Structure formats: structure tokens, C-alpha cells
C-alpha angles and dihedrals in degrees: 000000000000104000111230125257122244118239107265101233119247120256111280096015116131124234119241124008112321093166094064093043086066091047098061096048094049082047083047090050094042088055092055107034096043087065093049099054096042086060087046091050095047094043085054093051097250089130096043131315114284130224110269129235096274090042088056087038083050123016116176120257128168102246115196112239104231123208119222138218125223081250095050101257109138095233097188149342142223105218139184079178120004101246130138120187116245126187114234081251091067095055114100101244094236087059084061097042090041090049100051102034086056097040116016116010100175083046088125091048108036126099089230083279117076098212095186091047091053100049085057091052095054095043096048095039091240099301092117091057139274130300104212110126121213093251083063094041086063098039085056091043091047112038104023146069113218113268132250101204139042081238105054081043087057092055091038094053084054086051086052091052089053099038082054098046090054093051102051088049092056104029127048118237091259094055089045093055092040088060093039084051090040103051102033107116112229089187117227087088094301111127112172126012096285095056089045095047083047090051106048114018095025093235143081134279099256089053096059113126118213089265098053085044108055082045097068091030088061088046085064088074094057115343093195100046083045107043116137083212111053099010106039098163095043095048083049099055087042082054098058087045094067092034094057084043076062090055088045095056093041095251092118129041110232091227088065095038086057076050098045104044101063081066123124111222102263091219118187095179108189127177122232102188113127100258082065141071128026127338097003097173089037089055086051088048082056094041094050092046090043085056085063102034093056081053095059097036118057135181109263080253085063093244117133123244107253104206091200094060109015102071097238121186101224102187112190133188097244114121106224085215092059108038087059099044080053088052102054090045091053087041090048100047102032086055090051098043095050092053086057096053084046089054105037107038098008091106099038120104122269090013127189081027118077123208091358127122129220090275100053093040080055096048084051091052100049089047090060090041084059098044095050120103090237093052085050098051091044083059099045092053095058097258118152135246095249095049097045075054104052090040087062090047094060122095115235138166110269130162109240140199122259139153093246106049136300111307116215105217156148122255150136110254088237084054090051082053102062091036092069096043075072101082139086114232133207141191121193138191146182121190128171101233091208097055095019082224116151116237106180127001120179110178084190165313104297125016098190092049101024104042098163110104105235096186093048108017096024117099128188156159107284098206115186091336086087097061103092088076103054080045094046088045095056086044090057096051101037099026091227108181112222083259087074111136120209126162120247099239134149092265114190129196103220119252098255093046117112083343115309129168092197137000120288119212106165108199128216114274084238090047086229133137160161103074119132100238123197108210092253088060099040096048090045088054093040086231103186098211091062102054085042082056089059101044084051093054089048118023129239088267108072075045091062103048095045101056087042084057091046082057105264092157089179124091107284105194116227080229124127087226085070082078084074104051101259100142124076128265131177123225083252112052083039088061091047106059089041083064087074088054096060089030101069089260101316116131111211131186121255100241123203097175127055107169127355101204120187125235088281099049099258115143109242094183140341127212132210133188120277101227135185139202097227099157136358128264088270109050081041086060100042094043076062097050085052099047083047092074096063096066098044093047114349136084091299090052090113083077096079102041107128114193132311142101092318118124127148121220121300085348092275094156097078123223098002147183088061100183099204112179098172131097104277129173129199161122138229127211134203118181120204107306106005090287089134136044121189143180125175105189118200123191109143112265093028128057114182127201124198127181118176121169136121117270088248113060088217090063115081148099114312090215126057090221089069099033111046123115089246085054106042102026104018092075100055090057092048099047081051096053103049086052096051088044090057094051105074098196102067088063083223097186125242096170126106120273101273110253124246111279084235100048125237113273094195127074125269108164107072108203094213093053086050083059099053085042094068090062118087111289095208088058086058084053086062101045092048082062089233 
């Protein structure tokens, strides 16, 4: 069969198929150019306006505000997000190898956009791995919601492209990866590598090891499936991922990763909320003061800094040393006195309360019920009486404080109530007399259970701890030296004096009398009649206005039974006016806040001591003479027991004997049935202030020998100060108080106090009954 002929093309007509081949090339420019103009039409804000130039050179970002010890330990922050900025100097280098070789290896060589890596993804339909470069990951993190659509994810990933472009163009490498490191959220309250590094290793970010390391830069995949918290063997096997990408981009040899990757984790998981860490009541003194201070002092826009979001440098004048040698004093004699109430009055009616019956311990009760936040929700909601009544009633679990740890437990809340009425309470300061600057400040035992501030917010009766000032008064009015004789008799302030209805004649708490006292003896022995002697000489007026002018902020009664301690003081305003007594005469503020810094370094404010000229060198000095006595053979003696066969009941008196040598001055204080303790330590360039006693006044210790402020306060300042004075660096003095330039004209060693002296200090322990 005749084949059959092909058709002759015509004249002009091309050969193939020129048409498809068109095709193709329209379909080739289309390709190029598509791309092209999506990234023209996202860089001009058709898909969505784009973040401008100073947004790129500073995208926001919540910085935590950090607050700052006298030694430079960040103590604390106030967060939104708990992030502190780090430089890319202060990231460990294995953070920044682990990080590329496991999610952008051509990071250092790439424009923001890895073409090569894109390509794969596309032609594997995103099976080999994702494209997206670091540079995109923190345009997205920092610039976008997530999206709700393929399609708005779509836009979004152009506006990554762009975003990228554009930061690549203004940052180095170094700088973008810092801000990737810095804003990635680790979860567990560690936002950004240094919190991370806080949170989970204890340490900061330039401290992590390759191990640590590897570890938070597998958490970046996916931080809750591979969270070393929740998901260990996951976050393991993550771990060794990135460890073995490592291998892969010759960061790691394989001979160490075979090594490496038998490792346990090596977690020191740490909690950073604000009922942990260091100085917890001192760090809510800050925040509360911060809360003001934002409101006086505004941006130059006008805006108000906002501490949660705006990355402020609080620095503080807290030693991290001391404040931890405070806590664990407070920690080891509050534990152990407590104990000791538990033991001695715990089965006793009534107990914690003292001389009540069953009626007014319910009335107190019932007021607590009704102070407390769930009484008032309960309220707010509409909820009756009766009800409010029967829900407190009923038992339910409930985690608890005690000394030796949480106690999961089941209780009514009522019950919870009077559980923690239970417990003696304590504030504590230290304070340096010459700057005012707070040292260590501990509000309380327990800042997650016991959230009242018992050294700033706390107010009680001062007891004899206020009368130095009635003494130092009529010093400086009479210039008495401490030599000052005066007889121990029943003294009585006429009724129509100042005021009164009837006479006032205060006893002594032994009921004994007739000694010729000097003022060194009677104030170490906190003998009332004395200091009833001295009101009577000056009036309570020229009293009042010098302990106002030492800072007492509270209601000070023009009344002569202020001469015995009955107004309120805080810790605070107690260590403050001590401060006149070491600094010649000066009073100076106690200060908390040295500098505030924003973000960038630059000083917003500074702040100084507030001081005041109160006495002169001399009746300073002699105001000191005379405090001194207290702790060689007064109420603070036990002080300086050594060693021997000398114990207190139950050991109640924590960590004696104490064997101080050094010049020491103080004063003890004990309020109306034992409901206060307190101890004022002097040494001088130190002044401490101690407070114990139950939230209820009619809770206390039934005997004095247990409830006495050498006794239940006493102890805390001696267990700090043997610590301080072990540790060297803190130059800690135990010199005398420097005398007066001009010398003291008057006479401070009494040479019938030098006598009594010589006799066995512990015996006059004994017949102190203390």
C-alpha cells in the first residue's frame, strides 16, 4: 500500500510548533515576573499596610523592668512578658551555632530569603522542611498575628519576604539574631534567651554550656512538645537533633555528639513569679512606689512609663549578701519560736488568744471572715449572710503554710483563719546610719502565704523601744551626762498636766523600787519611773516634735504616756530615727532607690538621703553611751554570753549563746502582755530593727520569758549579725562609735556601773529573769 504524502507547507509557514513554543515563554515570563510584582504590590501596602522604617529600626517589644541590688544582682522584675534585653556579646556562642546549624544554615550568607531552600520546599511540597529563614521567622514574631486562613497566611508569608528584605538591609546578621534570640517565648514566664537561660539553667545567657544550649534552641521548633518540664524525653531526643545538625555543619565533632547525647538534661528549673526569689516584700515596696512615681513623672510625649512593658533599670540600695543572710535569720528563729509557742501555750484554751473568752475569740473571727477577699466576693455576687456562713464552715483541700514546707490539707476556710492567727509574725530592717540606704529588708516570713509588709505598712506599739527619745530629748535639753543619778521612786505627772484627768504614776513591770539609778542603768533595764522622771522634767511636747523630725510619719499623741511606748511605729520609721542616734545627730532617710534608667541607659532620676541636724556630736554620743548599756548588763546582755552551762527554756532563744565582744548599742521593747517584741541594734555603720508579735494583740505568749522582745526579736538580729560579721567582705564594724571632733565635755563611764560590771554577766541574766 502507497503511503500517504504529507501536506508541503505553504510559503512562509514555520515548521513545529511555534505556537507552544510561545506559550511556554509567556508561561516563563509570568513565573518571573508574578513573583516580582506580588512582592511590588506588598512592599507598597496593597496587601495590608507594612510596618515603616522607625517601626524595623524599633519594633516594639515588652521589656521586663529589672530591679537592681547595691552589688549588681538583678533581684526582680515587673513583666508584661518576662523578657530582659541581652547584647549578641552576652549569648553563649554555642546558642548561636546550635541555632543556625538547626534552622537556617546559610543564615551568614543568605539576602533574609534562602532561595535554594525555597525551591526545595516548593518542589517537595514542604516535606523536606520549611524555608522560612531566621530573618522571616522574626518578621513574622515580631510584626504579625497568626493567621486564620490559608489565604491571609499567604499575604502574611509576602509580608514576611518584605519585612525581611527590609531588615537585612538595616541590621547586621549579629543584631537580627540577637532580636530573634531576645523576643522568642520559651513559655514558663521566659521570654527572650536570658530569661530562658534564668528559668530553666539558673544562669545567664552568656553562661549556657552546649548542652543547655541545644536544649532551648530545640524548644524554638515547638517550646510545649518540647518542653523539659512537662515532655523530658521528647525535649531529649529534640536535643540530640539539633545536636547531630551540629555534627552536620561542622560545629560539633561526631566523636563528642556520640558523647553528648547519653546526657541527662541537667535541668535547674527555677521560678521567677513574684512570691519567689529574693526580697520579695522589698520588690512590692518597689513596685508600689514605681505605680506613683510613673504618675509624676511623665515621657517628654507626655505618655506615662508603663514598668511592665518599657524595660526600666530600677537600682536599689539591697545587698544581695545581706538580705539573704536576714532571711535565713528570720527563717531560722521564727521556725524555732514558733515551735516554742506551739509547744508551750498550743493546748491551752483559747490559744493563740490570751485573757478572751469564747464570744470575743468569735467576734474576732467573724471580723477576719468578713475582711477576707473570698467573704467580699461572695458579697459582691449577691450571696447571703447565712450562706457566706455555711461555705466557711465547710471543710475543703487547701495547701497551707508551715515551717517546714506547704501542707496539703483539708480544712474549713474559718478553720484556716484561725490557723493562721496562730503565728507569730515578724518585720526586719538594716539600714547603714551614714548613707540611710537599706540593706536588707524582709516584711516577713512568708511572702506567698503572709503578704502584709510588717517593716513599711506594719504599725505597732513601740514599747520601750521608744524611750530614747524621751531620754535623748531631755539630754538635749539638759545636757544630763549617762552618769545622771536619779532615785527609783513611784513618780507620778499630776492630773491637769498635758491634759490629764487624773494622775499618772506608771510602776515598774517588777513592782520594785528604791535604787538610785544612773540613766545608763535605768534605760538598760528599761526601768519605767525613770523615764517617767524625764517626761516630767520636759514635757511630752519638745518629745513630739523631735521624733516627727526623726520621720515618724504616724500620729504621735501629745500625751506623757508616750514616754512608755504606747503609739504605733513601723520598723521603718523605728530604724530611721535610730540612724540620729550613729550619725553624730544627723537623721537620715532610710532610702530604697538610688537611680531608675530606661531601656537605653539614660538616668531618669536619681535619688539622695534626706538628712537632719536633731542634736548635736555630743548628746549623740552620749544617747550611745547610754544604749550601750543595754547590751553589757541590761535587757540585750545575753548578747554577750559566751559559752557555758547557760540555756533558756525549750531553747527558745535561737542560736545562743551569741558571744558578741564588740561595741554594741540597743534596746529592747515589750508592749502589754507580751503582744510585742522588739530589738534596735546599733553598731556604727549598721543600725537593725526587729518587730515579732501575732496579727491579733491578744495573741501572744502567756509568760514574759517567752515574749519578750529579747526573747522574740532579740534572737533574729543576733543570728544576722554573726553572719555579716563572718562574711569579711561586707566590712561589717566592730569598732567603737567614733567620738565627737570636739570631745565630750560631760561624763560617760560611770564608775558605779564599772563596779556591777565586774560581776558574771550570765548571773545578771538570771536575775533579770531572762
Amino acid at each position: 500500500m502507497q503511503k500517504k504524502k504529507q501536506p508541503t507547507p505553504k510559503k512562509g509557514q514555520k515548521k513545529g510548533n511555534g505556537k507552544y513554543v510561545l506559550i511556554i515563554w509567556c508561561i516563563f515570563f509570568v513565573l518571573l515576573t508574578i513573583p516580582a510584582l506580588i512582592f511590588y504590590l506588598a512592599s507598597n501596602d496593597y496587601f495590608g499596610e507594612l510596618p515603616g522604617f522607625e517601626e524595623i529600626e524599633n519594633p516594639k517589644s515588652n521589656l521586663a523592668s529589672q530591679i537592681i541590688s547595691s552589688d549588681g544582682v538583678m533581684i526582680g522584675k515587673f513583666y508584661k512578658e518576662n523578657r530582659t534585653h541581652v547584647e549578641f556579646e552576652q549569648i553563649s556562642p554555642y546558642v548561636i551555632d546550635a541555632l543556625v546549624a538547626t534552622e537556617d544554615e546559610r543564615f551568614f550568607s543568605h539576602p533574609g530569603i534562602d532561595l535554594r531552600a525555597l525551591a526545595r520546599a516548593v518542589s517537595k511540597m514542604g516535606k523536606g522542611g520549611g524555608a522560612s529563614t531566621i530573618t522571616q521567622q522574626l518578621a513574622k514574631n515580631l510584626f504579625h498575628e497568626p493567621a486564620t486562613s490559608l489565604i491571609e497566611r499567604l499575604m502574611q508569608k509576602t509580608k514576611e519576604w518584605v519585612i525581611a528584605a527590609r531588615l537585612e538591609r538595616q541590621y547586621t546578621k549579629e543584631e537580627i539574631i540577637t532580636m530573634y534570640l531576645n523576643q522568642f517565648d520559651f513559655i514558663y514566664q521566659a521570654v527572650g534567651i536570658q530569661s530562658a537561660a534564668a528559668i530553666y539553667f539558673n544562669q545567664s545567657a552568656d553562661s549556657l554550656t552546649l548542652l543547655e544550649s541545644a536544649m532551648l534552641v530545640g524548644m524554638v521548633k515547638n517550646p510545649s512538645l518540647y518542653s523539659p518540664i512537662t515532655k523530658p524525653v521528647q525535649a531529649v531526643q529534640r536535643r540530640n537533633a539539633v545536636l547531630y545538625q551540629m555534627v552536620r555543619n561542622n560545629s560539633l565533632t561526631r566523636e563528642a555528639f556520640d558523647t553528648l547525647k547519653l546526657k541527662e538534661i541537667g535541668l535547674n528549673y527555677t521560678r521567677q513569679g513574684h512570691d519567689e526569689g529574693s526580697a520579695p516584700y522589698f520588690r512590692e515596696y518597689v513596685r508600689s512606689y514605681m505605680r506613683k512615681w510613673s504618675e509624676e513623672n511623665p515621657k517628654a510625649d507626655g505618655s506615662k512609663y508603663n514598668m511592665y512593658t518599657d524595660g526600666l533599670k530600677i537600682y536599689t540600695t539591697i545587698d544581695t549578701r545581706m538580705q539573704q543572710y536576714a532571711e535565713e535569720a528570720v527563717s531560722e528563729h521564727m521556725s524555732n519560736l514558733q515551735r516554742v509557742f506551739f509547744k508551750v501555750d498550743g493546748k491551752k484554751p483559747g490559744f493563740p488568744y490570751s485573757k478572751l473568752n469564747q464570744q470575743q475569740i468569735d467576734g474576732i473571727m467573724t471580723q477576719a471572715m468578713r475582711r477576707s477577699d473570698r467573704y467580699r466576693q461572695m458579697k459582691r455576687n449577691g450571696i447571703s449572710e447565712d450562706s457566706i456562713r455555711e461555705v466557711f464552715e465547710t471543710p475543703i483541700r487547701m495547701h497551707v503554710f508551715h515551717w517546714d514546707g506547704d501542707i496539703d490539707t483539708v480544712m474549713s476556710p474559718m478553720d484556716s483563719i484561725r490557723y493562721y492567727k496562730a503565728f507569730y509574725r515578724t518585720g526586719f530592717i538594716a539600714v547603714d546610719p551614714l548613707t540611710g540606704f537599706v540593706k536588707a529588708y524582709v516584711g516577713g516570713m512568708n511572702f506567698k502565704h503572709f503578704k502584709y509588709d510588717q517593716v513599711k505598712m506594719g504599725r505597732r506599739q513601740a514599747g520601750s523601744t521608744f524611750k530614747p527619745f524621751v531620754y535623748a530629748t531631755a539630754i538635749k535639753q539638759k545636757k544630763y551626762s549617762p552618769c545622771f543619778e536619779v532615785p527609783d521612786v513611784l513618780t507620778c505627772i499630776e492630773k491637769g498636766s498635758y491634759g490629764l484627768i487624773k494622775d499618772w504614776c506608771p510602776q515598774n513591770s517588777n513592782r520594785q523600787y528604791g535604787e538610785v539609778r544612773t540613766l545608763r542603768n535605768a534605760l538598760a533595764n528599761s526601768v519605767n519611773t525613770i523615764t517617767t522622771f524625764l517626761m516630767k522634767q520636759i514635757g511630752p511636747e519638745p518629745v513630739v516634735r523631735m521624733v516627727k523630725a526623726m520621720g515618724v510619719e504616724g500620729e504621735v499623741p501629745m500625751q506623757p504616756s508616750i514616754a512608755l511606748g504606747t503609739l504605733d511605729m513601723s520598723v521603718y520609721e523605728l530604724a530611721g530615727a535610730y540612724t540620729t542616734f550613729v550619725n553624730g545627730g544627723v537623721y537620715t532617710q532610710p532610702l530604697m532607690i538610688t537611680r531608675i534608667e530606661d531601656k537605653n541607659g539614660t538616668v531618669l532620676q536619681e535619688f539622695s538621703p534626706f538628712t537632719r541636724e536633731i542634736l548635736n556630736e555630743q548628746d549623740a554620743f552620749v544617747m550611745l553611751e547610754i544604749l550601750k548599756g543595754v547590751t553589757i548588763h541590761g535587757t540585750g546582755a545575753r548578747l554577750r554570753t559566751k559559752s557555758g552551762n547557760y540555756s533558756y527554756l525549750n531553747d527558745v532563744v535561737t542560736g545562743f549563746p551569741y558571744g558578741f565582744e564588740n561595741p554594741i548599742a540597743g534596746k529592747t521593747g515589750t508592749t502589754q502582755n507580751n503582744s510585742d517584741g522588739w530589738f534596735v541594734g546599733l553598731v556604727p555603720n549598721l543600725v537593725g530593727v526587729v518587730w515579732s508579735g501575732c496579727e491579733d494583740r491578744s495573741a501572744h505568749f502567756r509568760g514574759t520569758a517567752y515574749g519578750q522582745g529579747a526573747t522574740v526579736a532579740l534572737p533574729t538580729w543576733a543570728i544576722f549579725m554573726r553572719k555579716c560579721y563572718e562574711d569579711q567582705r561586707l566590712n561589717i564594724s566592730k569598732g567603737n562609735f567614733p567620738e565627737p571632733v570636739d570631745g565630750v565635755n560631760v561624763e560617760v563611764n560611770c564608775q558605779k556601773e564599772r563596779l556591777n560590771e565586774q560581776s558574771d554577766p550570765n548571773n545578771r541574766l538570771n536575775n533579770l529573769g531572762i
